[in-house]
PDB file of C-alpha atoms in Angstrom:
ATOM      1  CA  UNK A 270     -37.184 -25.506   0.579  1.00  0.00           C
ATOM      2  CA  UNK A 271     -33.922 -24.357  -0.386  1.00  0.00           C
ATOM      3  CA  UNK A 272     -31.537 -21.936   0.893  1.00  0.00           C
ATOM      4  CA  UNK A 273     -29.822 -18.625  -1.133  1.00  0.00           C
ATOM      5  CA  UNK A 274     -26.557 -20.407  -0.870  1.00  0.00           C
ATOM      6  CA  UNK A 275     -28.152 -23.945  -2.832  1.00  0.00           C
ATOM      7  CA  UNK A 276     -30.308 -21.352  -5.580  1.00  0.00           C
ATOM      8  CA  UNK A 277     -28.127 -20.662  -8.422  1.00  0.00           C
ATOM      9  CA  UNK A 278     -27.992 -17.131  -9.194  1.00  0.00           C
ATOM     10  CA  UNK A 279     -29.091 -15.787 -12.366  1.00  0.00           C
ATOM     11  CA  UNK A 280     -26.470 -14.106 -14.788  1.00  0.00           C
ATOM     12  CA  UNK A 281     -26.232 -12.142 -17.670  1.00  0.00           C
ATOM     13  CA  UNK A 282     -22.643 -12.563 -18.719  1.00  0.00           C
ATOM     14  CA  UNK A 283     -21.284  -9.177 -20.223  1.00  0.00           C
ATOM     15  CA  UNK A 284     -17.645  -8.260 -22.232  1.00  0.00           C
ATOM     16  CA  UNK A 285     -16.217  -5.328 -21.291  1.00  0.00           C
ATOM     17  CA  UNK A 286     -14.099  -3.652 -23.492  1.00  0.00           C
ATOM     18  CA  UNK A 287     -10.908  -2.599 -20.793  1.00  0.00           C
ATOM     19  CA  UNK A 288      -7.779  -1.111 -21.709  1.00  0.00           C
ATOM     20  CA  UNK A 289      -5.463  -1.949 -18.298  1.00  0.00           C
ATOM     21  CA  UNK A 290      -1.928  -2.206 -18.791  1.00  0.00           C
ATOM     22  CA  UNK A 291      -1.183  -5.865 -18.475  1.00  0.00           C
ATOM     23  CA  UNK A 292       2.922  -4.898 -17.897  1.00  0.00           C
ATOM     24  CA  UNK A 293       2.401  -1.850 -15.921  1.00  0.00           C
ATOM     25  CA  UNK A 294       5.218   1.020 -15.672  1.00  0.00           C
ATOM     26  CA  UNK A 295       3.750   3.086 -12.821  1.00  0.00           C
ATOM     27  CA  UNK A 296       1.659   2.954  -9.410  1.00  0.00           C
ATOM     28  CA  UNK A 297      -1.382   3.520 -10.931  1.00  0.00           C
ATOM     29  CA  UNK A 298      -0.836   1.392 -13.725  1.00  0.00           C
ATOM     30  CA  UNK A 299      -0.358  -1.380 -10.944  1.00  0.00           C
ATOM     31  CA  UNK A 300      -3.671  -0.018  -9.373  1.00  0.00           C
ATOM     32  CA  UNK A 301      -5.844  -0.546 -12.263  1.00  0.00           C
ATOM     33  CA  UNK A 302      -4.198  -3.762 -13.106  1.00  0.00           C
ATOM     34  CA  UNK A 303      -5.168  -5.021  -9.692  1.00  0.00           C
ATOM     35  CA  UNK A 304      -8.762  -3.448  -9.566  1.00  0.00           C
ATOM     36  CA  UNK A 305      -9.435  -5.362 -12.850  1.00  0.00           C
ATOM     37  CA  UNK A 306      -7.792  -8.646 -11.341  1.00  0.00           C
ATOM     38  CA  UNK A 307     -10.009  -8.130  -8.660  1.00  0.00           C
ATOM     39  CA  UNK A 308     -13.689  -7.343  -9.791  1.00  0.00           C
ATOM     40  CA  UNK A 309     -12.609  -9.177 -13.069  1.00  0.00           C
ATOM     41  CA  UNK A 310     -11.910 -12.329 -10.628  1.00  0.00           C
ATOM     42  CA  UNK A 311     -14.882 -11.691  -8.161  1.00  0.00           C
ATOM     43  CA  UNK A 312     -17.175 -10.802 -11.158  1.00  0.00           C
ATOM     44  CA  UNK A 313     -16.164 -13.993 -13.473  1.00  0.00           C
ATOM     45  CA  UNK A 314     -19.799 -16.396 -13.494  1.00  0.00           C
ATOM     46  CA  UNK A 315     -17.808 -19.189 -11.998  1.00  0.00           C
ATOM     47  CA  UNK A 316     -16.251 -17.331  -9.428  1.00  0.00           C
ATOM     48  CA  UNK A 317     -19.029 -15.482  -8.429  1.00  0.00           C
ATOM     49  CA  UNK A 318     -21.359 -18.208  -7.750  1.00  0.00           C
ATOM     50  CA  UNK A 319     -18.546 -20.127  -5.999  1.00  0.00           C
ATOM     51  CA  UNK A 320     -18.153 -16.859  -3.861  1.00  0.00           C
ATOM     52  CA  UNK A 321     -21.599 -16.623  -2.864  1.00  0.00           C
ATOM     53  CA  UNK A 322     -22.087 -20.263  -1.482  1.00  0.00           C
ATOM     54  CA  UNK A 323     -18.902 -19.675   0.853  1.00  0.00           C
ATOM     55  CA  UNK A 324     -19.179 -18.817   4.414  1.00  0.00           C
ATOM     56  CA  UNK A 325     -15.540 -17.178   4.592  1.00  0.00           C
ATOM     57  CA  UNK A 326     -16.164 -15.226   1.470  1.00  0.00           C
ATOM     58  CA  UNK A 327     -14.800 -11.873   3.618  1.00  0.00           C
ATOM     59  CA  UNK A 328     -11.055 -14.088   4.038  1.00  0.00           C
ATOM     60  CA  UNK A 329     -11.344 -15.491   0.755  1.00  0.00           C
ATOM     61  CA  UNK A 330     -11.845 -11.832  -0.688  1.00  0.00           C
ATOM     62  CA  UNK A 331      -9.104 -10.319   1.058  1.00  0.00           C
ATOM     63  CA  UNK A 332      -6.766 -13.457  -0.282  1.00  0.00           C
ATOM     64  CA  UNK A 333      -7.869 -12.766  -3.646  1.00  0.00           C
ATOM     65  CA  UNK A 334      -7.075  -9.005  -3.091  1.00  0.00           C
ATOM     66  CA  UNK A 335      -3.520  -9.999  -2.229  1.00  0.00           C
ATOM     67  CA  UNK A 336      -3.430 -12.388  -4.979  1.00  0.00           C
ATOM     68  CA  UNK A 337      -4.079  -9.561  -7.308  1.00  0.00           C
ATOM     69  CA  UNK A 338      -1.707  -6.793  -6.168  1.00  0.00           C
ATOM     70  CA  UNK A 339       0.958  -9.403  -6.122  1.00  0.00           C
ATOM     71  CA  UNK A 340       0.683 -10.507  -9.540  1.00  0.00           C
ATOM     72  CA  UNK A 341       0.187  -6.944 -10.870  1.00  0.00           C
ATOM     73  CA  UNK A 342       3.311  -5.558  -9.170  1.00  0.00           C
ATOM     74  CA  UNK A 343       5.121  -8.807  -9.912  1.00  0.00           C
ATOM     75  CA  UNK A 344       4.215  -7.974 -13.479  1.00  0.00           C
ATOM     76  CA  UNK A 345       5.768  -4.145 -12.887  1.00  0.00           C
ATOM     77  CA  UNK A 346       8.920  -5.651 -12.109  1.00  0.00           C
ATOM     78  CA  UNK A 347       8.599  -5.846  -8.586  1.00  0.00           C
ATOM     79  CA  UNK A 348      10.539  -8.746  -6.685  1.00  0.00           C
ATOM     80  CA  UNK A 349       8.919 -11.206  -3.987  1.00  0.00           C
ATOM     81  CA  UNK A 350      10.805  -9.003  -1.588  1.00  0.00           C
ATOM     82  CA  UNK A 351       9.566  -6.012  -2.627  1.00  0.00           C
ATOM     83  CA  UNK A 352       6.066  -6.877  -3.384  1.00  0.00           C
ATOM     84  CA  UNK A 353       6.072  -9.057   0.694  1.00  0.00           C
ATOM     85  CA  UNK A 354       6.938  -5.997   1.998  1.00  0.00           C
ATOM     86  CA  UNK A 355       4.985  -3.389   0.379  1.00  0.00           C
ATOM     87  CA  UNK A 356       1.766  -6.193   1.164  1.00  0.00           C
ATOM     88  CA  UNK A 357       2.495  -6.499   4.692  1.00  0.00           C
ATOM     89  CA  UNK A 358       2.676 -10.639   3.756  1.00  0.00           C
ATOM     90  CA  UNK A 359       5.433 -13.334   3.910  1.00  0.00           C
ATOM     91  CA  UNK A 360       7.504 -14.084   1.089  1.00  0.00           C
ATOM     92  CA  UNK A 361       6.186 -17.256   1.085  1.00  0.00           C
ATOM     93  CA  UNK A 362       2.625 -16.374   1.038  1.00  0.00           C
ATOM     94  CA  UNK A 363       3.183 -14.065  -1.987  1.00  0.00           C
ATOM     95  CA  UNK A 364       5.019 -16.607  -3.918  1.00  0.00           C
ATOM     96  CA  UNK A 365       2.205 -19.670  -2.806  1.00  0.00           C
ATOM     97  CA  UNK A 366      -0.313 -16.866  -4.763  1.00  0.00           C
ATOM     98  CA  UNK A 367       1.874 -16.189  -7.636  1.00  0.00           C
ATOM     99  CA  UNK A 368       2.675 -19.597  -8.389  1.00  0.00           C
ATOM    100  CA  UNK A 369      -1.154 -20.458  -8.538  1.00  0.00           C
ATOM    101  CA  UNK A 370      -1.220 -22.804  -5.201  1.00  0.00           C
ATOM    102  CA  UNK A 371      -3.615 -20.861  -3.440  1.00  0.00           C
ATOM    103  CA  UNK A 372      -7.381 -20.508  -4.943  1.00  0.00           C
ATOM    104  CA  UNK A 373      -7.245 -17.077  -4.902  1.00  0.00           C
ATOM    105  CA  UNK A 374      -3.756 -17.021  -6.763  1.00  0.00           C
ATOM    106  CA  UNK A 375      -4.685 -19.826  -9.574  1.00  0.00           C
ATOM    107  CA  UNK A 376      -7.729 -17.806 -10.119  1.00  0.00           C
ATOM    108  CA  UNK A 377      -6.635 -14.530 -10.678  1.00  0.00           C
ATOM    109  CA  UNK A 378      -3.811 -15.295 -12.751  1.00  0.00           C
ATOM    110  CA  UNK A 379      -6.503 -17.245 -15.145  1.00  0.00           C
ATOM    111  CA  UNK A 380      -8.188 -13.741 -14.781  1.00  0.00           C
ATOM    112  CA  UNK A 381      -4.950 -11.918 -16.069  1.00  0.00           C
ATOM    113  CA  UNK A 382      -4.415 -14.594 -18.763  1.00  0.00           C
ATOM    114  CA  UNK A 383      -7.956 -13.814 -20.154  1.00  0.00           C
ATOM    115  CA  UNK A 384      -7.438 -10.262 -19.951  1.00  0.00           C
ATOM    116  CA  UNK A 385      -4.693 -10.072 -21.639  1.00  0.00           C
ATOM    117  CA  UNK A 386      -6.448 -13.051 -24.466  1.00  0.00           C
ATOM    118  CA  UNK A 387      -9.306 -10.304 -24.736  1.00  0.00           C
ATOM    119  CA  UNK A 388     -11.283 -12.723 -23.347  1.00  0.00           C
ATOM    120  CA  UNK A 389     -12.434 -11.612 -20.083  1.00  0.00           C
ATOM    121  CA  UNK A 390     -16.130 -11.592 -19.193  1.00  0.00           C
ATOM    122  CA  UNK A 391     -17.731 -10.501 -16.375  1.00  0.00           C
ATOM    123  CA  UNK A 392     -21.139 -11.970 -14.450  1.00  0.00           C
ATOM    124  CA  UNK A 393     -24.148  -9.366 -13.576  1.00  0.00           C
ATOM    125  CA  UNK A 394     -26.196 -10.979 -11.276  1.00  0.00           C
ATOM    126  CA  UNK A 395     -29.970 -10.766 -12.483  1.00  0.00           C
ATOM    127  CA  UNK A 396     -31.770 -10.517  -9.049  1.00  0.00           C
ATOM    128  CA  UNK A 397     -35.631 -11.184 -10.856  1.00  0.00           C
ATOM    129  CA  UNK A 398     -37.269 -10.293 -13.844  1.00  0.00           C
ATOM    130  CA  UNK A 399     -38.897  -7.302 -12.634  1.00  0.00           C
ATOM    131  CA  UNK A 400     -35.087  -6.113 -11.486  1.00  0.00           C
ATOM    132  CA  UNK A 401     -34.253  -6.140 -15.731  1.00  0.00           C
ATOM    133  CA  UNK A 402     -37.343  -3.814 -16.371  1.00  0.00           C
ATOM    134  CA  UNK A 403     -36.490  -1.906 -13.774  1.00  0.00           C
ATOM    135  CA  UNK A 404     -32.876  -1.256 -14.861  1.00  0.00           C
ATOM    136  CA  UNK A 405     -34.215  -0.820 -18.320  1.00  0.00           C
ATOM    137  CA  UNK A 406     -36.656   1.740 -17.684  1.00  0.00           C
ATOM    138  CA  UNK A 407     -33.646   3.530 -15.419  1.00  0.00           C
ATOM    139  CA  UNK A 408     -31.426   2.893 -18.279  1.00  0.00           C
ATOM    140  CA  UNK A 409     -34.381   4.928 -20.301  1.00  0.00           C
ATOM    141  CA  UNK A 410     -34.640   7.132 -18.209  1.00  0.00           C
ATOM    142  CA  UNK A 411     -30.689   8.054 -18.243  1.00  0.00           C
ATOM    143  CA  UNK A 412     -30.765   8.195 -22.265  1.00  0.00           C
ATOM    144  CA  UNK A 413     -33.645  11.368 -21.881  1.00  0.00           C
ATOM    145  CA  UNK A 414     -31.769  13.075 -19.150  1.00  0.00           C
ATOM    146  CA  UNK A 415     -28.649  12.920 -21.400  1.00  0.00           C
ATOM    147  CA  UNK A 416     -30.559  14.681 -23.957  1.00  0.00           C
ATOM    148  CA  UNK A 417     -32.235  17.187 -21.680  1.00  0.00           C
ATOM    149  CA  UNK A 418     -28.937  18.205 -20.356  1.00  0.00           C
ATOM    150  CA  UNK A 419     -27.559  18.224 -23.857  1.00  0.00           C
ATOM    151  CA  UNK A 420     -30.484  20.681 -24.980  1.00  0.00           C
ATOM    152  CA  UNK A 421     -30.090  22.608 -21.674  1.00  0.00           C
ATOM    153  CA  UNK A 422     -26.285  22.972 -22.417  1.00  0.00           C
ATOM    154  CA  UNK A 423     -27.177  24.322 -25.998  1.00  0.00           C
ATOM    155  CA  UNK A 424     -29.602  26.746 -24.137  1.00  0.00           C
ATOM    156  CA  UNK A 425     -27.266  27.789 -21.849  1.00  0.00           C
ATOM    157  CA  UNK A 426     -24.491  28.428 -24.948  1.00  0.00           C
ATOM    158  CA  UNK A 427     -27.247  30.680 -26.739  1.00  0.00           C
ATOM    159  CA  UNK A 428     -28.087  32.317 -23.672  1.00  0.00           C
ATOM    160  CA  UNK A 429     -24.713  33.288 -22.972  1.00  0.00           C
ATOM    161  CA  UNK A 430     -24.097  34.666 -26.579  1.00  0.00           C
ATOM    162  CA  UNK A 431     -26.987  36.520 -26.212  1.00  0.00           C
ATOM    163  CA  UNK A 432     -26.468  38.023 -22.872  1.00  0.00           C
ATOM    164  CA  UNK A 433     -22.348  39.264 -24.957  1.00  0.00           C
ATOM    165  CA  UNK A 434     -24.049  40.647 -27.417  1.00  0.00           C
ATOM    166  CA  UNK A 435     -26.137  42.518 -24.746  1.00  0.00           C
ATOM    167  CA  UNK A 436     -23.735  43.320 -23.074  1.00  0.00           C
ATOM    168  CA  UNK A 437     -21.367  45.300 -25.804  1.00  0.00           C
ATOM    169  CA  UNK A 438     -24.434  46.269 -26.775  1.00  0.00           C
ATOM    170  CA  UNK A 439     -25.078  48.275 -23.675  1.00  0.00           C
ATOM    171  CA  UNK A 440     -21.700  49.594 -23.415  1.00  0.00           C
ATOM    172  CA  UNK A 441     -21.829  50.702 -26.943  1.00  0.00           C
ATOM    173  CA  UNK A 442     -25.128  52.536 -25.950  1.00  0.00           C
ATOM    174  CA  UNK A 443     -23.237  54.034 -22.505  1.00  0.00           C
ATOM    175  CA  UNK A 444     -20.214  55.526 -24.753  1.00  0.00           C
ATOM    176  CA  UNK A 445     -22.508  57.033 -26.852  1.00  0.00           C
ATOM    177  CA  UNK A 446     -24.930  58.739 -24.373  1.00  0.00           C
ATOM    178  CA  UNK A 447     -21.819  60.092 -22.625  1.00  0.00           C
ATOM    179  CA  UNK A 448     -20.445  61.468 -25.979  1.00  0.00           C
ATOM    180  CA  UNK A 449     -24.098  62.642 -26.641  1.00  0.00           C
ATOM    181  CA  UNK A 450     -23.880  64.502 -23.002  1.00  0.00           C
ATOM    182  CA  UNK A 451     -20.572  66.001 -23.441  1.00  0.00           C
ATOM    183  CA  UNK A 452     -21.410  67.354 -26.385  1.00  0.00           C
ATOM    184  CA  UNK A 453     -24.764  68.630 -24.673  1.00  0.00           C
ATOM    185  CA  UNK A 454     -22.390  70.210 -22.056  1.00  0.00           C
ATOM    186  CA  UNK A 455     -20.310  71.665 -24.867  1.00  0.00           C
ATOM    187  CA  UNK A 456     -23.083  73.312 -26.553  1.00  0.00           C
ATOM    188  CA  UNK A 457     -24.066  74.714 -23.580  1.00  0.00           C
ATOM    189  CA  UNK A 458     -21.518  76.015 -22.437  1.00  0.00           C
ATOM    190  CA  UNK A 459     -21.106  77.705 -26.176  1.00  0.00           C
ATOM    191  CA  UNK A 460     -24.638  78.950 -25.783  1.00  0.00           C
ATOM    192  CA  UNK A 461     -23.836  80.452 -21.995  1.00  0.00           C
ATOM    193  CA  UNK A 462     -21.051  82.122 -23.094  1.00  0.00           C
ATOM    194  CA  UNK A 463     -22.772  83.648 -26.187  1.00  0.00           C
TER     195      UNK A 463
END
């Protein structure tokens, strides 16, 4: 019998179309650049089924998360100073990942050299056959409450028009009734007085 760790996983590999700034200019540039680094790295087929056969997967993560932010402020200009500091790390440490000597450091700069190729692909693990029909009948299931809330949203449009046109049309109808009752009054008060 085998164990998870010696059953290869089942993936479906899937390009996704990212624009990240690959030289970013500001913070969050350098946060999405290093959330793509990272689930681009974790989520690579390779990677991932490496990842999931490890026992330290939790260190190895949290090197790889290092890895990334270094390389993504290194490529906002940052210096190994700058970038040790801001990481809580040594300077040695941050250059060891940005020269591609630790695991986690070769790895995600492949990951950045693919992104910025257009090449990167990410791994969806496919947990069993009944999983896919599953997420297709969810996906399904999205699609007509898309529409529903698109028709609702159309209701809701009419139903506001109608409810303005109401709405000046009752005030319309209140002006009037109050001319139509001062002019009651007036009469009236031109019969009284005749």
């Amino acid at each position: 019998m085998s164990t998870p760790a010696e059953t290869p996983l089942k993936m479906r590999e899937v390009s996704i179309p990212v624009e990240v700034p690959v030289k970013p200019a500001s913070k969050r540039e350098i946060k999405q650049l290093e959330a793509m680094l990272i689930i681009g790295t974790l989520f690579r087929p390779d990677v991932l089924q490496a990842a999931l056969s490890k026992e330290e997967f939790l260190t190895w993560v949290d090197s790889l998360a290092v890895a990334a932010a270094a390389l993504a402020m290194e490529k906002a200009g940052y210096t190994i100073s700058q970038i040790a500091e801001e990481l809580g790390r040594t300077e040695a440490t941050i250059r060891r990942h940005l020269r591609g000597e630790t695991k986690a450091g070769k790895l995600v700069r492949e990951t950045y050299e693919m992104l910025v190729r257009g090449e990167l692909k990410i791994a969806v693990p496919i947990v069993s056959p009944e999983a896919e029909e599953e997420l297709k009948k969810l996906q399904e299931q999205v699609k007509q409450l898309e529409e529903e809330v698109r028709k609702l949203r159309a209701e809701n449009t009419e139903i506001r028009e109608k409810l303005s046109k109401l709405e000046t049309a009752k005030n319309k109808a209140v002006e009037e009734i109050s001319r139509a009752i001062e002019a009651l009054n007036a009469a009236k008060e031109a019969l009284e007085k005749a």
